[in-house]
XYZ file of C-alpha atoms in Angstrom:
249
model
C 0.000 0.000 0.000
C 3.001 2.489 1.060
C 4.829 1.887 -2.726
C 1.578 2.676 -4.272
C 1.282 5.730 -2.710
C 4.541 6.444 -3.734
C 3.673 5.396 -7.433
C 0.977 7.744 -7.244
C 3.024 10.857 -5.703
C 5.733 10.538 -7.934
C 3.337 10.203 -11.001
C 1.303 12.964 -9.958
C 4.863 14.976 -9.771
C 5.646 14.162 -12.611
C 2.597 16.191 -14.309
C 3.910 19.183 -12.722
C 4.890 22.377 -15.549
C 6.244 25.380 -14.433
C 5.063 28.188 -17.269
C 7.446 31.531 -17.095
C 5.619 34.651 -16.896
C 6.354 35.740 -20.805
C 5.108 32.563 -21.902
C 1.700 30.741 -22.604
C 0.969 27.038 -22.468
C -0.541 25.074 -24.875
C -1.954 21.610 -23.936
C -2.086 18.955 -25.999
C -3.653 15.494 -25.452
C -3.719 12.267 -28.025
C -2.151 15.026 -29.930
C -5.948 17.392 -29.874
C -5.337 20.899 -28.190
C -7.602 20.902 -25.003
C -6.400 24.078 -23.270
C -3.944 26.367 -22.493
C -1.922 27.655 -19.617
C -1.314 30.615 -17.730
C 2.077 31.408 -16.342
C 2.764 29.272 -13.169
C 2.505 26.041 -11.962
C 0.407 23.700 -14.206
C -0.607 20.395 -13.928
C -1.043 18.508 -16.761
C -1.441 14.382 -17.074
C 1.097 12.588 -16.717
C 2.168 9.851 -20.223
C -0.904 11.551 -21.868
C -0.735 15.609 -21.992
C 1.785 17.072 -24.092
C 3.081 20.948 -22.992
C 4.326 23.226 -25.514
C 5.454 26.709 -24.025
C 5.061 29.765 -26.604
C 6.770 33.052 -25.898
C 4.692 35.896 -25.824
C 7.439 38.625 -26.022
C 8.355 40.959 -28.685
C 10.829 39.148 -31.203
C 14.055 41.312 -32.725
C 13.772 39.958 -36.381
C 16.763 41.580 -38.641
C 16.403 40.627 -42.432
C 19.489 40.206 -44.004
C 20.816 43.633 -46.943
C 18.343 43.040 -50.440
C 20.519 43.931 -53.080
C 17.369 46.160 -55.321
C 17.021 48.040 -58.304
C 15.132 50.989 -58.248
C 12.773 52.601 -60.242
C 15.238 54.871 -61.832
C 17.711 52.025 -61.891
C 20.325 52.457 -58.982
C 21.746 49.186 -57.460
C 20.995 49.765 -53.403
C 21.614 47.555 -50.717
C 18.282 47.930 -47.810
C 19.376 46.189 -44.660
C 15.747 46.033 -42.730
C 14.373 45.143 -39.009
C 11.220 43.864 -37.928
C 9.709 43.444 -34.481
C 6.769 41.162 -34.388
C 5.126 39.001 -31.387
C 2.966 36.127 -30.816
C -0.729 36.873 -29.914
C -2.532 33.754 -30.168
C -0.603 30.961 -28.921
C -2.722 28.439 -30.475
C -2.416 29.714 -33.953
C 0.954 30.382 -33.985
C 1.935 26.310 -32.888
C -0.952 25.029 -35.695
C -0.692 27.267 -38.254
C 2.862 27.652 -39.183
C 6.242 25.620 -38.609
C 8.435 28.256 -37.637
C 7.008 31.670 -37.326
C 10.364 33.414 -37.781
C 11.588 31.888 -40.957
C 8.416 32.177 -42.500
C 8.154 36.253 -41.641
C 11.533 36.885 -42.491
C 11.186 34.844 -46.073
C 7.796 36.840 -46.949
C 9.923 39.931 -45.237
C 12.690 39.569 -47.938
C 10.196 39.042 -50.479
C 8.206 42.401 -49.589
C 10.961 44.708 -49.061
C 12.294 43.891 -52.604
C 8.723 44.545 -54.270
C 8.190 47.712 -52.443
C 10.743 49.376 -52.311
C 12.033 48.475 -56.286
C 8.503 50.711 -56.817
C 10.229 54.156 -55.530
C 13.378 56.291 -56.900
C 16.636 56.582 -55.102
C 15.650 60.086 -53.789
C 11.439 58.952 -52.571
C 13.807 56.380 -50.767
C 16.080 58.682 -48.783
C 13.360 60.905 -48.077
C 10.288 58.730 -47.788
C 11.176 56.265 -45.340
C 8.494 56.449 -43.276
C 5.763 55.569 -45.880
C 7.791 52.681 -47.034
C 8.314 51.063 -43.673
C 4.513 51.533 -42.794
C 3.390 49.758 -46.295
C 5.854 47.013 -45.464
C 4.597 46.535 -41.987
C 1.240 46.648 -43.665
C 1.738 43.876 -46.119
C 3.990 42.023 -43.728
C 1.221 42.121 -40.507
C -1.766 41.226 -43.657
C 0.334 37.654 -44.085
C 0.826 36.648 -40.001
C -2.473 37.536 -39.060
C -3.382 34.271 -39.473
C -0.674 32.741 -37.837
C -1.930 34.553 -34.503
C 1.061 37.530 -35.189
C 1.156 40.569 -35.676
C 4.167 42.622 -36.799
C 4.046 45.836 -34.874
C 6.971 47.896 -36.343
C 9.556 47.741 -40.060
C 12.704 50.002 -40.028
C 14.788 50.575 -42.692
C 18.181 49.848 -40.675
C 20.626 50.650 -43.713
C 20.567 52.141 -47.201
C 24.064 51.203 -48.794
C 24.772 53.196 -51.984
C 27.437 52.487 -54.854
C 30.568 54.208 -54.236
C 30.064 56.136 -57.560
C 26.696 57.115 -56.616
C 27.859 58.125 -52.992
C 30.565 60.096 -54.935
C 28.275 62.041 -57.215
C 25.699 62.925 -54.100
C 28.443 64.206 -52.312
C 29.251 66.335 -55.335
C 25.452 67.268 -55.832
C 25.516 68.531 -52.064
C 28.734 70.538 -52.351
C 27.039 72.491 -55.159
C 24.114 73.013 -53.384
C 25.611 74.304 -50.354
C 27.996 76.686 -52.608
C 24.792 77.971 -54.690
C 23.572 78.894 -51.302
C 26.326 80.475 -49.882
C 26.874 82.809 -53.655
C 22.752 83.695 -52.821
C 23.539 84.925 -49.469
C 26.549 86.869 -50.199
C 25.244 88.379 -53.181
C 21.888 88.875 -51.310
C 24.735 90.498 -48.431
C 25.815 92.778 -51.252
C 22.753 94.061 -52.605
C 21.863 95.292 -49.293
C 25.076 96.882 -48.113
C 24.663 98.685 -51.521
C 20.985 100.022 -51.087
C 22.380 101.097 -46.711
C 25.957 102.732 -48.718
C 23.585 104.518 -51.329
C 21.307 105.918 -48.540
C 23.937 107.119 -46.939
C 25.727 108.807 -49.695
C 22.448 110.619 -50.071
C 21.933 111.256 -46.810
C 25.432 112.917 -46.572
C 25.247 114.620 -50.168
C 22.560 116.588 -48.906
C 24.394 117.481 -45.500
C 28.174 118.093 -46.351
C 28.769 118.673 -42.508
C 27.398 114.913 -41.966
C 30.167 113.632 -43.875
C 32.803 115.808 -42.064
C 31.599 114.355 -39.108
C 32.208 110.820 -39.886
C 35.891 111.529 -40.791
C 36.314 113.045 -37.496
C 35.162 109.983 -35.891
C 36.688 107.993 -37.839
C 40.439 109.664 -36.803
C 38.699 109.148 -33.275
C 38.420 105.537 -33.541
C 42.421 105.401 -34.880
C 43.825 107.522 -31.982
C 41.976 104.818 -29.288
C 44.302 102.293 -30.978
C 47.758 104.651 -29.827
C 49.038 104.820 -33.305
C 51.753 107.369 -33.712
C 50.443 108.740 -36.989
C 47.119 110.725 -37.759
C 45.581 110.966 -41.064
C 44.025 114.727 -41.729
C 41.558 114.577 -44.466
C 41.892 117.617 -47.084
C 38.945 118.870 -46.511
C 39.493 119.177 -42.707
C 39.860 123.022 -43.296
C 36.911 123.516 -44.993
C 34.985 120.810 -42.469
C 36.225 123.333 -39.675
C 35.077 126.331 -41.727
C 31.814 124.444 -42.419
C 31.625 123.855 -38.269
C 31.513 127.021 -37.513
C 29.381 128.969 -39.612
C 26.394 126.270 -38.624
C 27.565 127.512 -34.592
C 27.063 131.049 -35.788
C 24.283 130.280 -37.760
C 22.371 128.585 -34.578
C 23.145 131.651 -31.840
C 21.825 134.032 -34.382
């Protein structure tokens, strides 16, 4: 009677399953799915229940570089990752062998049709768009499987050397052109202030006297030795004080 107790202990032990907390449990018995189980300790029968553990987390999927033409017929390397994760247990173990080779496969396959649709440049610049229309087509296919891919990035874009060596050229012109725009744009309106001014100072002689007698100002703060006297100082001084008289009259 004692060693059949102990028969029955250890077989009851023996059913024991221990499910981690990221994980779900599928049970399987005469090879039928009959339940599943939650994270914990599980008891399942013993010789006739069969436990397969699924991880629920969020799966790091890189797809290897696609070597793609596109649409205006560049060679480029895309180097793309996808993040997808199991949301139907069930599904997942019956409908599909291997979830991951199968969405990386149909993920190779996709990024090659999409993104030989766009140019080099709607490439560069459109990322976004591209990534959520592979996602798209990508979460479409492992729906069924009980998936769902819930973000595509475009990791790399690896150009031709020749093609790298002509964008850098393209960009070198571009920043030149603008720098030519804002100096001449610079010049054209130190001309207009410089014109203004020479009106402004035609039309008051004294204005212009002035400025030369702040500008020998400006050279003595500096303690040179030598100061430049315009030739028209006389006539400045002259100028100077027939306005004085002028204003006490």
């Amino acid at each position: 009677m004692f060693e059949l107790i102990i028969v029955i202990i250890v077989i009851l032990l023996g059913g024991l399953r221990v499910v981690q907390q990221y994980q779900a449990g599928v049970v399987f018995r005469f090879g039928k799915i009959v339940c599943t189980k939650a994270p914990g300790l599980n008891w399942i029968i013993p010789l006739i229940d069969t436990l397969h553990k699924v991880d629920m987390r969020t799966v790091t999927l890189p797809v290897q570089p696609q070597k793609i033409i596109t649409k205006d017929n560049v060679s480029v390397d895309v180097s793309v990752v996808a993040y997808y994760k199991v949301v139907d247990p069930v599904k997942s173990i019956v409908a599909i062998a291997n979830v991951m080779n199968a969405i990386n496969q149909i993920a190779q396959t996709t990024v090659r049709n999409i993104v030989g649709r766009f140019q080099l440049d709607e490439i560069l610049s459109e990322r976004d768009s591209i990534t959520n229309e592979i996602r798209s087509v990508l979460d479409s296919h492992t729906e069924p499987w009980g998936v769902v891919v819930s973000v595509v990035e475009i990791k790399d874009i690896e150009l031709p050397e020749n093609m790298q060596r002509a964008m850098a050229k393209q960009a070198e012109a571009e920043r030149e052109k603008r720098a030519k725009i804002i100096s001449e744009e610079g010049e054209l309106a130190a001309s207009e202030k410089l014109a203004q001014t020479a009106d402004i100072m035609a039309a008051h002689p004294i204005a212009l006297q002035l400025r030369n007698l702040q500008t020998m100002s400006e050279i003595s703060v500096e303690k040179n030795s030598t100061i430049i006297f315009p030739a028209q100082f006389m006539s400045t001084v002259q100028d100077i004080k027939k306005f004085v008289e002028s204003e006490h009259q």
